[in-house]
Amino acid sequence: MASLTAYLGLFLVAFGAATVLPFQSEPLLVGMLVSGQFSTVWLLVVASIGNVLGAVLNGVLGRFIDRFHDRSWFPVKVSSLERTALLYRRYGRWSLLLSWMPLFGDALTVLAGVFREPWWSFLLLVAVGKTARYLVLAAATLGTQAALGN
């Protein structure tokens, strides 16, 4: 039961980390990997699914928030949105491979929603980027642990 709770916790933290919430999933994933109490494969699957679903929430928000861009309370100026639109159109869907990056990765997924990126490409590119990040982190963590003889 404790194991299931730990995986659920990782899922929720990874989900939150992909949204605008100030969460970080990497320290938790590294801690769970180093503990040796959990399956590396399942940790990667759970963290990746949680993180991708958090990005999907951002995409959905992006699709609906754009209708309010002319309101005074809207957090982004129309001129900024237009500049961002030019950048997104220039680099397009391929920028979603960077959705794992701190700070602007979450914004990319919101923008993809605003600009109506098709769901098939959104899911594919976000999943590749976010899963690759977790794979690199796990390999670095376990490689360092092995090199230290732990």
PDB file of C-alpha atoms in Angstrom:
ATOM      1  CA  MET A   1       0.000   0.000   0.000  1.00  0.00           C
ATOM      2  CA  ALA A   2       2.816   2.415   0.854  1.00  0.00           C
ATOM      3  CA  SER A   3       4.329   1.738  -2.557  1.00  0.00           C
ATOM      4  CA  LEU A   4       1.080   2.629  -4.325  1.00  0.00           C
ATOM      5  CA  THR A   5       0.823   5.816  -2.279  1.00  0.00           C
ATOM      6  CA  ALA A   6       4.398   6.774  -3.234  1.00  0.00           C
ATOM      7  CA  TYR A   7       3.677   6.256  -6.935  1.00  0.00           C
ATOM      8  CA  LEU A   8       0.467   8.282  -6.609  1.00  0.00           C
ATOM      9  CA  GLY A   9       2.447  11.055  -4.902  1.00  0.00           C
ATOM     10  CA  LEU A  10       4.964  11.064  -7.757  1.00  0.00           C
ATOM     11  CA  PHE A  11       2.124  11.204 -10.280  1.00  0.00           C
ATOM     12  CA  LEU A  12       0.514  14.189  -8.542  1.00  0.00           C
ATOM     13  CA  VAL A  13       3.784  16.079  -8.154  1.00  0.00           C
ATOM     14  CA  ALA A  14       4.716  15.413 -11.810  1.00  0.00           C
ATOM     15  CA  PHE A  15       1.234  16.527 -12.879  1.00  0.00           C
ATOM     16  CA  GLY A  16       1.487  19.709 -10.822  1.00  0.00           C
ATOM     17  CA  ALA A  17       5.006  20.416 -12.078  1.00  0.00           C
ATOM     18  CA  ALA A  18       3.709  20.547 -15.659  1.00  0.00           C
ATOM     19  CA  THR A  19       1.117  23.174 -14.787  1.00  0.00           C
ATOM     20  CA  VAL A  20       1.612  26.731 -13.595  1.00  0.00           C
ATOM     21  CA  LEU A  21       1.903  25.473 -10.006  1.00  0.00           C
ATOM     22  CA  PRO A  22       5.379  25.883  -8.482  1.00  0.00           C
ATOM     23  CA  PHE A  23       6.123  22.156  -8.169  1.00  0.00           C
ATOM     24  CA  GLN A  24       9.276  20.271  -9.106  1.00  0.00           C
ATOM     25  CA  SER A  25       9.117  16.559  -9.802  1.00  0.00           C
ATOM     26  CA  GLU A  26      12.835  15.951 -10.341  1.00  0.00           C
ATOM     27  CA  PRO A  27      13.915  15.897  -6.662  1.00  0.00           C
ATOM     28  CA  LEU A  28      11.167  13.429  -5.795  1.00  0.00           C
ATOM     29  CA  LEU A  29      12.001  11.185  -8.741  1.00  0.00           C
ATOM     30  CA  VAL A  30      15.718  11.223  -7.881  1.00  0.00           C
ATOM     31  CA  GLY A  31      14.965  10.441  -4.232  1.00  0.00           C
ATOM     32  CA  MET A  32      12.752   7.517  -5.182  1.00  0.00           C
ATOM     33  CA  LEU A  33      15.346   6.196  -7.631  1.00  0.00           C
ATOM     34  CA  VAL A  34      18.163   6.430  -5.087  1.00  0.00           C
ATOM     35  CA  SER A  35      16.090   4.704  -2.408  1.00  0.00           C
ATOM     36  CA  GLY A  36      16.114   1.504  -4.476  1.00  0.00           C
ATOM     37  CA  GLN A  37      12.630   0.660  -3.219  1.00  0.00           C
ATOM     38  CA  PHE A  38      10.808   1.302  -6.464  1.00  0.00           C
ATOM     39  CA  SER A  39      10.859  -0.005 -10.017  1.00  0.00           C
ATOM     40  CA  THR A  40      12.795   2.378 -12.268  1.00  0.00           C
ATOM     41  CA  VAL A  41      10.494   1.577 -15.182  1.00  0.00           C
ATOM     42  CA  TRP A  42       7.354   2.292 -13.176  1.00  0.00           C
ATOM     43  CA  LEU A  43       8.818   5.511 -11.780  1.00  0.00           C
ATOM     44  CA  LEU A  44       9.521   6.697 -15.324  1.00  0.00           C
ATOM     45  CA  VAL A  45       6.075   5.665 -16.561  1.00  0.00           C
ATOM     46  CA  VAL A  46       4.221   7.290 -13.668  1.00  0.00           C
ATOM     47  CA  ALA A  47       6.232  10.538 -13.767  1.00  0.00           C
ATOM     48  CA  SER A  48       5.948  10.799 -17.556  1.00  0.00           C
ATOM     49  CA  ILE A  49       2.199  10.185 -17.640  1.00  0.00           C
ATOM     50  CA  GLY A  50       1.599  12.669 -14.823  1.00  0.00           C
ATOM     51  CA  ASN A  51       3.767  15.315 -16.469  1.00  0.00           C
ATOM     52  CA  VAL A  52       2.167  14.862 -19.904  1.00  0.00           C
ATOM     53  CA  LEU A  53      -1.341  15.039 -18.449  1.00  0.00           C
ATOM     54  CA  GLY A  54      -0.399  18.260 -16.642  1.00  0.00           C
ATOM     55  CA  ALA A  55       0.702  19.676 -19.999  1.00  0.00           C
ATOM     56  CA  VAL A  56      -2.626  18.582 -21.503  1.00  0.00           C
ATOM     57  CA  LEU A  57      -4.383  20.623 -18.814  1.00  0.00           C
ATOM     58  CA  ASN A  58      -2.282  23.621 -19.907  1.00  0.00           C
ATOM     59  CA  GLY A  59      -3.257  23.006 -23.533  1.00  0.00           C
ATOM     60  CA  VAL A  60      -6.934  22.866 -22.625  1.00  0.00           C
ATOM     61  CA  LEU A  61      -6.596  26.087 -20.619  1.00  0.00           C
ATOM     62  CA  GLY A  62      -4.874  27.704 -23.592  1.00  0.00           C
ATOM     63  CA  ARG A  63      -7.742  26.758 -25.878  1.00  0.00           C
ATOM     64  CA  PHE A  64     -10.279  28.405 -23.594  1.00  0.00           C
ATOM     65  CA  ILE A  65      -8.391  31.378 -22.171  1.00  0.00           C
ATOM     66  CA  ASP A  66      -7.777  33.029 -25.539  1.00  0.00           C
ATOM     67  CA  ARG A  67     -11.403  34.131 -25.729  1.00  0.00           C
ATOM     68  CA  PHE A  68     -10.675  36.549 -22.864  1.00  0.00           C
ATOM     69  CA  HIS A  69      -7.619  38.276 -24.388  1.00  0.00           C
ATOM     70  CA  ASP A  70      -9.488  41.561 -24.836  1.00  0.00           C
ATOM     71  CA  ARG A  71     -10.442  41.836 -21.155  1.00  0.00           C
ATOM     72  CA  SER A  72      -8.617  44.278 -18.855  1.00  0.00           C
ATOM     73  CA  TRP A  73      -7.747  41.542 -16.339  1.00  0.00           C
ATOM     74  CA  PHE A  74      -6.145  39.270 -18.954  1.00  0.00           C
ATOM     75  CA  PRO A  75      -2.562  38.613 -17.759  1.00  0.00           C
ATOM     76  CA  VAL A  76      -0.881  39.011 -21.186  1.00  0.00           C
ATOM     77  CA  LYS A  77      -0.963  42.095 -23.396  1.00  0.00           C
ATOM     78  CA  VAL A  78      -2.280  41.627 -26.918  1.00  0.00           C
ATOM     79  CA  SER A  79       1.057  42.863 -28.332  1.00  0.00           C
ATOM     80  CA  SER A  80       2.940  40.189 -26.350  1.00  0.00           C
ATOM     81  CA  LEU A  81       0.516  37.542 -27.530  1.00  0.00           C
ATOM     82  CA  GLU A  82       1.023  38.635 -31.142  1.00  0.00           C
ATOM     83  CA  ARG A  83       4.845  38.464 -30.789  1.00  0.00           C
ATOM     84  CA  THR A  84       4.558  35.040 -29.219  1.00  0.00           C
ATOM     85  CA  ALA A  85       2.267  33.947 -32.024  1.00  0.00           C
ATOM     86  CA  LEU A  86       4.958  34.892 -34.543  1.00  0.00           C
ATOM     87  CA  LEU A  87       7.539  32.839 -32.665  1.00  0.00           C
ATOM     88  CA  TYR A  88       5.213  29.874 -32.319  1.00  0.00           C
ATOM     89  CA  ARG A  89       4.362  30.003 -36.008  1.00  0.00           C
ATOM     90  CA  ARG A  90       8.055  30.221 -36.856  1.00  0.00           C
ATOM     91  CA  TYR A  91       9.139  27.216 -34.781  1.00  0.00           C
ATOM     92  CA  GLY A  92       5.710  25.679 -34.557  1.00  0.00           C
ATOM     93  CA  ARG A  93       4.935  22.371 -33.063  1.00  0.00           C
ATOM     94  CA  TRP A  94       8.588  21.380 -32.809  1.00  0.00           C
ATOM     95  CA  SER A  95       8.987  23.817 -29.941  1.00  0.00           C
ATOM     96  CA  LEU A  96       6.860  21.416 -27.892  1.00  0.00           C
ATOM     97  CA  LEU A  97       9.910  19.163 -27.644  1.00  0.00           C
ATOM     98  CA  LEU A  98      11.149  21.809 -25.187  1.00  0.00           C
ATOM     99  CA  SER A  99       8.022  21.618 -23.030  1.00  0.00           C
ATOM    100  CA  TRP A 100      10.104  19.994 -20.282  1.00  0.00           C
ATOM    101  CA  MET A 101      12.227  23.110 -19.747  1.00  0.00           C
ATOM    102  CA  PRO A 102      11.761  25.140 -16.577  1.00  0.00           C
ATOM    103  CA  LEU A 103       9.889  28.432 -16.790  1.00  0.00           C
ATOM    104  CA  PHE A 104       8.928  28.602 -20.459  1.00  0.00           C
ATOM    105  CA  GLY A 105       8.043  24.943 -21.079  1.00  0.00           C
ATOM    106  CA  ASP A 106       4.674  25.337 -19.378  1.00  0.00           C
ATOM    107  CA  ALA A 107       4.010  28.492 -21.381  1.00  0.00           C
ATOM    108  CA  LEU A 108       4.702  26.582 -24.596  1.00  0.00           C
ATOM    109  CA  THR A 109       1.967  24.085 -23.800  1.00  0.00           C
ATOM    110  CA  VAL A 110      -0.507  26.881 -23.019  1.00  0.00           C
ATOM    111  CA  LEU A 111       0.416  28.616 -26.289  1.00  0.00           C
ATOM    112  CA  ALA A 112      -0.010  25.384 -28.214  1.00  0.00           C
ATOM    113  CA  GLY A 113      -3.567  25.349 -26.875  1.00  0.00           C
ATOM    114  CA  VAL A 114      -4.123  28.995 -27.783  1.00  0.00           C
ATOM    115  CA  PHE A 115      -2.910  28.328 -31.346  1.00  0.00           C
ATOM    116  CA  ARG A 116      -4.984  25.143 -31.603  1.00  0.00           C
ATOM    117  CA  GLU A 117      -2.136  22.673 -32.105  1.00  0.00           C
ATOM    118  CA  PRO A 118      -3.721  19.338 -33.131  1.00  0.00           C
ATOM    119  CA  TRP A 119      -3.929  16.980 -30.168  1.00  0.00           C
ATOM    120  CA  TRP A 120      -2.062  14.151 -31.923  1.00  0.00           C
ATOM    121  CA  SER A 121       1.070  16.274 -32.440  1.00  0.00           C
ATOM    122  CA  PHE A 122       0.737  17.966 -29.057  1.00  0.00           C
ATOM    123  CA  LEU A 123       0.628  14.633 -27.214  1.00  0.00           C
ATOM    124  CA  LEU A 124       3.377  13.040 -29.279  1.00  0.00           C
ATOM    125  CA  LEU A 125       5.894  15.885 -29.009  1.00  0.00           C
ATOM    126  CA  VAL A 126       5.195  16.693 -25.365  1.00  0.00           C
ATOM    127  CA  ALA A 127       5.432  13.004 -24.421  1.00  0.00           C
ATOM    128  CA  VAL A 128       8.742  12.608 -26.264  1.00  0.00           C
ATOM    129  CA  GLY A 129      10.258  15.725 -24.674  1.00  0.00           C
ATOM    130  CA  LYS A 130       9.080  15.066 -21.133  1.00  0.00           C
ATOM    131  CA  THR A 131       9.848  11.335 -21.147  1.00  0.00           C
ATOM    132  CA  ALA A 132      13.313  11.944 -22.610  1.00  0.00           C
ATOM    133  CA  ARG A 133      14.024  14.396 -19.787  1.00  0.00           C
ATOM    134  CA  TYR A 134      13.065  11.792 -17.168  1.00  0.00           C
ATOM    135  CA  LEU A 135      15.115   9.112 -18.944  1.00  0.00           C
ATOM    136  CA  VAL A 136      18.209  11.325 -18.942  1.00  0.00           C
ATOM    137  CA  LEU A 137      17.656  12.218 -15.286  1.00  0.00           C
ATOM    138  CA  ALA A 138      17.243   8.564 -14.300  1.00  0.00           C
ATOM    139  CA  ALA A 139      20.312   7.482 -16.283  1.00  0.00           C
ATOM    140  CA  ALA A 140      22.411  10.246 -14.704  1.00  0.00           C
ATOM    141  CA  THR A 141      21.143   9.414 -11.222  1.00  0.00           C
ATOM    142  CA  LEU A 142      21.624   5.666 -11.477  1.00  0.00           C
ATOM    143  CA  GLY A 143      24.943   6.070 -13.309  1.00  0.00           C
ATOM    144  CA  THR A 144      26.270   8.353 -10.602  1.00  0.00           C
ATOM    145  CA  GLN A 145      24.996   6.020  -7.911  1.00  0.00           C
ATOM    146  CA  ALA A 146      26.752   3.060  -9.587  1.00  0.00           C
ATOM    147  CA  ALA A 147      29.981   5.043 -10.013  1.00  0.00           C
ATOM    148  CA  LEU A 148      29.942   5.876  -6.311  1.00  0.00           C
ATOM    149  CA  GLY A 149      29.412   2.209  -5.509  1.00  0.00           C
ATOM    150  CA  ASN A 150      26.053   2.626  -3.821  1.00  0.00           C
TER     151      ASN A 150
END
